[in-house]
Short mmCIF file of C-alpha atoms in Angstrom, two decimals:
data_model
loop_
_atom_site.label_atom_id
_atom_site.label_comp_id
_atom_site.label_asym_id
_atom_site.label_seq_id
_atom_site.Cartn_x
_atom_site.Cartn_y
_atom_site.Cartn_z
CA MET A 12 56.17 -26.70 4.57
CA ARG A 13 54.94 -29.78 6.22
CA THR A 14 54.56 -27.82 9.31
CA LYS A 15 52.70 -25.18 7.96
CA GLN A 16 50.60 -27.45 6.11
CA ALA A 17 49.74 -29.13 9.37
CA VAL A 18 48.71 -25.91 11.02
CA VAL A 19 46.43 -24.78 7.97
CA LEU A 20 44.93 -28.20 8.24
CA ALA A 21 44.49 -28.02 12.00
CA LEU A 22 43.02 -24.52 11.57
CA SER A 23 40.72 -25.66 8.66
CA LEU A 24 39.45 -28.56 10.86
CA VAL A 25 38.82 -26.22 13.84
CA ILE A 26 36.87 -23.72 11.94
CA GLY A 27 35.00 -26.59 10.07
CA LEU A 28 34.12 -28.24 13.49
CA SER A 29 33.07 -24.69 15.04
CA ALA A 30 30.88 -24.08 11.86
CA GLY A 31 29.40 -27.51 12.01
CA ALA A 32 28.59 -26.88 15.63
CA ALA A 33 27.15 -23.35 15.15
CA ALA A 34 25.18 -24.92 12.32
CA ALA A 35 23.94 -27.73 14.24
CA THR A 36 22.97 -25.12 17.42
CA ALA A 37 21.22 -23.23 14.87
CA PHE A 38 19.19 -26.44 13.56
CA TYR A 39 18.07 -27.63 16.71
CA TRP A 40 17.34 -23.98 18.15
CA ASN A 41 15.15 -23.41 15.20
CA ARG A 42 13.49 -26.83 15.63
CA ALA A 43 12.89 -26.36 19.10
CA THR A 44 11.43 -22.81 18.80
CA ALA A 45 9.29 -23.68 15.76
CA LEU A 46 5.70 -22.74 16.22
CA PRO A 47 2.90 -24.88 14.72
CA THR A 48 0.98 -23.80 11.70
CA TRP A 49 -2.27 -23.28 13.34
CA TYR A 50 -0.37 -20.76 15.59
CA SER A 51 2.02 -18.96 13.28
CA THR A 52 -0.88 -18.59 10.50
CA SER A 53 -3.32 -16.84 12.78
CA GLY A 54 -0.96 -15.79 15.50
CA ALA A 55 -2.91 -13.96 18.49
CA ASP A 56 -6.44 -14.78 16.92
CA THR A 57 -5.98 -18.46 17.97
CA VAL A 58 -6.75 -17.84 21.74
CA VAL A 59 -7.13 -20.56 24.78
CA ALA A 60 -10.67 -21.89 25.03
CA ASP A 61 -12.87 -20.03 27.46
CA VAL A 62 -13.60 -22.71 29.88
CA GLY A 63 -15.05 -20.79 32.56
CA SER A 64 -18.12 -19.57 30.29
CA SER A 65 -18.51 -22.34 27.78
CA GLY A 66 -19.92 -24.78 30.11
CA ASN A 67 -19.64 -28.71 29.61
CA LEU A 68 -19.42 -29.58 26.11
CA LEU A 69 -20.42 -33.13 26.34
CA GLU A 70 -23.40 -32.18 28.28
CA SER A 71 -24.17 -29.48 25.70
CA LYS A 72 -24.00 -32.00 22.67
CA LEU A 73 -26.09 -34.33 24.69
CA ALA A 74 -28.83 -31.62 25.13
CA SER A 75 -28.72 -30.88 21.64
CA GLY A 76 -28.09 -34.07 20.05
CA GLN A 77 -25.80 -32.66 17.79
CA GLY A 78 -23.11 -35.34 16.63
CA VAL A 79 -24.68 -37.88 18.95
CA ARG A 80 -26.00 -41.26 17.96
CA TYR A 81 -28.04 -43.36 20.71
CA GLY A 82 -28.04 -47.13 20.46
CA THR A 83 -29.51 -49.99 22.57
CA ASP A 84 -29.10 -50.37 26.48
CA ASN A 85 -28.46 -46.53 26.82
CA ARG A 86 -25.37 -46.49 24.65
CA VAL A 87 -24.14 -43.44 23.16
CA GLU A 88 -21.61 -42.35 20.69
CA ILE A 89 -20.46 -38.51 20.45
CA SER A 90 -18.75 -37.28 17.71
CA LEU A 91 -16.10 -34.41 18.22
CA SER A 92 -14.63 -32.11 15.75
CA GLU A 93 -10.83 -30.91 16.02
CA ALA A 94 -12.40 -27.55 17.66
CA GLU A 95 -14.39 -29.58 20.06
CA LEU A 96 -11.72 -31.98 20.99
CA THR A 97 -9.71 -28.64 21.81
CA GLN A 98 -12.50 -27.53 24.04
CA LEU A 99 -12.90 -30.95 25.71
CA LEU A 100 -9.21 -30.94 26.35
CA ALA A 101 -9.27 -27.58 27.83
CA GLU A 102 -12.07 -28.56 30.25
CA GLY A 103 -10.12 -31.56 31.14
CA ILE A 104 -6.73 -29.54 31.85
CA ALA A 105 -8.91 -27.10 33.86
CA GLN A 106 -10.13 -29.84 36.34
CA THR A 107 -6.85 -31.41 36.49
CA PRO A 108 -4.91 -29.77 39.24
CA GLN A 109 -1.39 -30.80 38.14
CA VAL A 110 -1.56 -29.14 34.83
CA ALA A 111 -4.64 -26.48 35.39
CA GLN A 112 -2.16 -23.92 36.70
CA PHE A 113 -0.46 -23.60 33.33
CA LEU A 114 -3.60 -23.01 31.23
CA PRO A 115 -3.86 -19.18 32.32
CA ALA A 116 -0.28 -18.63 31.07
CA ALA A 117 -1.04 -20.18 27.46
CA ASP A 118 -1.50 -17.85 24.70
CA SER A 119 -2.90 -20.61 22.66
CA LEU A 120 -4.47 -24.30 22.89
CA ASN A 121 -5.00 -26.60 19.94
CA ALA A 122 -5.79 -30.26 19.29
CA THR A 123 -5.19 -31.95 15.92
CA ILE A 124 -6.45 -35.54 15.07
CA ARG A 125 -3.60 -37.51 12.97
CA GLY A 126 -5.09 -40.81 11.92
CA ASP A 127 -5.57 -42.75 15.13
CA ARG A 128 -3.25 -39.96 16.97
CA VAL A 129 -3.68 -36.95 18.73
CA ALA A 130 -1.41 -34.07 19.00
CA GLY A 131 -2.35 -31.47 21.51
CA GLY A 132 -0.49 -28.57 23.11
CA ILE A 133 -0.15 -24.87 24.11
CA VAL A 134 1.95 -22.06 22.94
CA VAL A 135 3.24 -20.41 26.02
CA ASN A 136 6.13 -18.10 26.90
CA PRO A 137 8.41 -20.02 29.34
CA ALA A 138 9.06 -16.88 31.44
CA ASP A 139 5.13 -16.81 32.06
CA LEU A 140 5.12 -20.39 33.49
CA PRO A 141 4.35 -20.73 37.33
CA THR A 142 7.60 -22.34 38.02
CA GLN A 143 6.98 -22.32 41.65
CA SER A 144 4.50 -24.88 41.59
CA LEU A 145 6.76 -27.13 39.69
CA PRO A 146 8.50 -30.06 41.24
CA PRO A 147 12.01 -29.15 42.23
CA GLN A 148 13.82 -31.34 39.47
CA ALA A 149 11.48 -29.55 36.99
CA GLN A 150 12.17 -26.27 38.40
CA GLN A 151 15.96 -26.67 38.30
CA ALA A 152 15.80 -28.10 34.52
CA LEU A 153 13.58 -24.98 33.67
CA ASP A 154 15.92 -22.32 35.61
CA THR A 155 18.88 -24.11 34.09
CA ALA A 156 17.49 -23.61 30.46
CA LEU A 157 16.43 -20.09 30.88
CA ASN A 158 19.86 -18.97 32.37
CA THR A 159 21.77 -21.13 29.71
CA VAL A 160 19.74 -19.29 26.96
CA PRO A 161 18.13 -16.23 28.25
CA MET A 162 16.63 -15.41 25.09
CA LEU A 163 14.46 -18.68 25.50
CA GLY A 164 12.25 -16.70 28.19
CA ASP A 165 11.58 -13.89 25.22
CA ARG A 166 9.87 -15.98 22.77
CA PRO A 167 6.76 -18.20 22.61
CA LEU A 168 7.26 -21.97 22.76
CA TYR A 169 4.96 -24.63 21.78
CA ILE A 170 4.88 -27.36 24.23
CA GLY A 171 2.55 -30.44 23.03
CA ILE A 172 1.99 -34.14 23.63
CA GLU A 173 1.20 -36.72 20.89
CA GLY A 174 -0.10 -40.22 21.35
CA SER A 175 -2.88 -42.68 20.75
CA PRO A 176 -5.26 -42.12 23.82
CA ARG A 177 -7.72 -44.51 25.16
CA ILE A 178 -10.59 -44.16 27.70
CA ASP A 179 -9.62 -45.61 31.41
CA ASN A 180 -12.10 -45.01 34.10
CA GLY A 181 -13.33 -41.68 32.81
CA ARG A 182 -9.83 -40.53 32.07
CA LEU A 183 -8.00 -39.67 28.63
CA VAL A 184 -4.87 -42.06 29.25
CA LEU A 185 -2.07 -41.74 26.62
CA GLY A 186 0.27 -44.91 26.17
CA ASN A 187 3.61 -45.96 25.98
CA ASP A 188 4.11 -44.40 22.43
CA THR A 189 3.44 -40.65 23.83
CA ARG A 190 5.88 -38.18 22.57
CA VAL A 191 6.37 -34.72 24.17
CA GLN A 192 6.80 -32.03 21.50
CA ILE A 193 8.98 -29.20 22.26
CA GLY A 194 8.71 -27.00 19.03
CA ARG A 195 9.40 -29.78 16.46
CA VAL A 196 11.73 -31.76 18.42
CA ASN A 197 10.34 -34.99 19.69
CA LEU A 198 10.89 -36.41 23.24
CA SER A 199 9.81 -39.87 24.89
CA ILE A 200 8.67 -40.11 28.43
CA ASP A 201 12.09 -41.53 29.16
CA ASP A 202 13.76 -38.50 27.59
CA VAL A 203 11.67 -36.10 29.50
CA ALA A 204 12.24 -38.12 32.83
CA ARG A 205 16.06 -37.95 32.31
CA LEU A 206 16.00 -34.20 31.42
CA THR A 207 13.77 -33.18 34.48
CA GLY A 208 14.99 -35.83 36.96
CA LEU A 209 11.00 -36.84 37.34
CA ASP A 210 9.80 -40.46 37.55
CA PRO A 211 8.21 -41.44 34.11
CA ALA A 212 5.19 -42.41 36.44
CA GLN A 213 4.80 -38.99 37.83
CA ILE A 214 4.98 -37.55 34.12
CA THR A 215 2.30 -39.84 32.93
CA GLU A 216 0.21 -38.96 35.86
CA ARG A 217 0.25 -35.37 34.69
CA ILE A 218 -0.30 -36.19 31.04
CA ASN A 219 -3.49 -38.23 31.99
CA LEU A 220 -6.82 -35.81 31.79
CA ALA A 221 -9.90 -36.58 33.83
CA LEU A 222 -12.99 -35.72 31.44
CA PRO A 223 -15.64 -33.53 32.61
CA GLN A 224 -18.58 -35.38 34.05
CA ALA A 225 -21.80 -35.36 31.76
CA GLY A 226 -24.00 -38.13 32.91
CA LEU A 227 -21.95 -40.57 31.03
CA THR A 228 -19.92 -43.42 31.71
CA LEU A 229 -17.35 -43.32 29.04
CA ASP A 230 -15.76 -46.35 27.91
CA GLY A 231 -14.40 -46.11 24.40
CA LEU A 232 -12.54 -43.79 21.98
CA GLU A 233 -12.20 -44.04 18.29
CA PHE A 234 -11.04 -41.67 15.42
CA VAL A 235 -12.92 -41.96 12.43
CA ASN A 236 -12.69 -39.69 9.24
CA GLY A 237 -10.75 -36.79 11.20
CA GLU A 238 -13.05 -36.67 14.33
CA ALA A 239 -13.13 -38.19 17.68
CA VAL A 240 -15.85 -40.55 18.57
CA LEU A 241 -16.50 -41.11 22.37
CA ARG A 242 -18.39 -44.10 23.55
CA GLY A 243 -20.22 -44.61 26.64
CA VAL A 244 -23.32 -45.48 28.47
CA ALA A 245 -25.83 -42.87 29.47
CA GLN A 246 -26.51 -42.98 33.27
#
C-alpha cells in the first residue's frame, strides 16, 4: 500500500509540476506576445509615420509657431503631443543608421508619455526583420528564438523601450533606468546584453537617437501635462 501510495504521490507531483510548467510557459508566452492597446484597438489603421513626405517636424512647428514659446536670448520651447513625439522619434530613427533599417519592417510605431517617462516602440513580425544586418550575437539569439518557437515568426510582436530621456548634444539619450519591452516583458539593458551577447554600451548606442536638425541647439527636455517640451536656442 505504501509503495502504491508513493507511486501515486510521485505521479501526482510530476503531473502537478508539468501542469505548472505549462501554465508558466503559457503565462510568459502570453506576456511576451501581448500587443499594446494602441495597436490592438486600431489594428492595421495604426501605421508607421510617413517620414519621407512629412518633412521636418521641428522646422514645421517653428515656421507655424504652433506650440512654440519664445524667450530671451533666442531661447525657445516647443511642446509636442504624443502623436508629434511619435513623428519626431520616427524622424530620429530614419537618420540613425543602427536602427533605421528596421523601420520599413514595422507595422506600427508609437510613443506614449507616462509622467516623466516615455515608452516608444514598434509592432513588427520577427520574420520580417533584416537579420543579416544584425551583429552576429544578435543574429544567433533571434535565429535560436525562431527555431525554438517557430510560431514566433507568424505573429506580430511589440518591441519597445521605456525610460527617462534627456537631451545630450542634440541626441535623445536614455539613462540607466531604461527598460526594453517585449510585449509585456520588461528587460534591463544588462538583461538584453546577456541574452544577445552584445556589450551594454553597444545597446545603449543603438537606443540613443540623433534628433533632426531644425536650426536649433537643443539642450533640455521636460514633460508637462502629458506633453514633451523641448528647449533650446535658435541659431
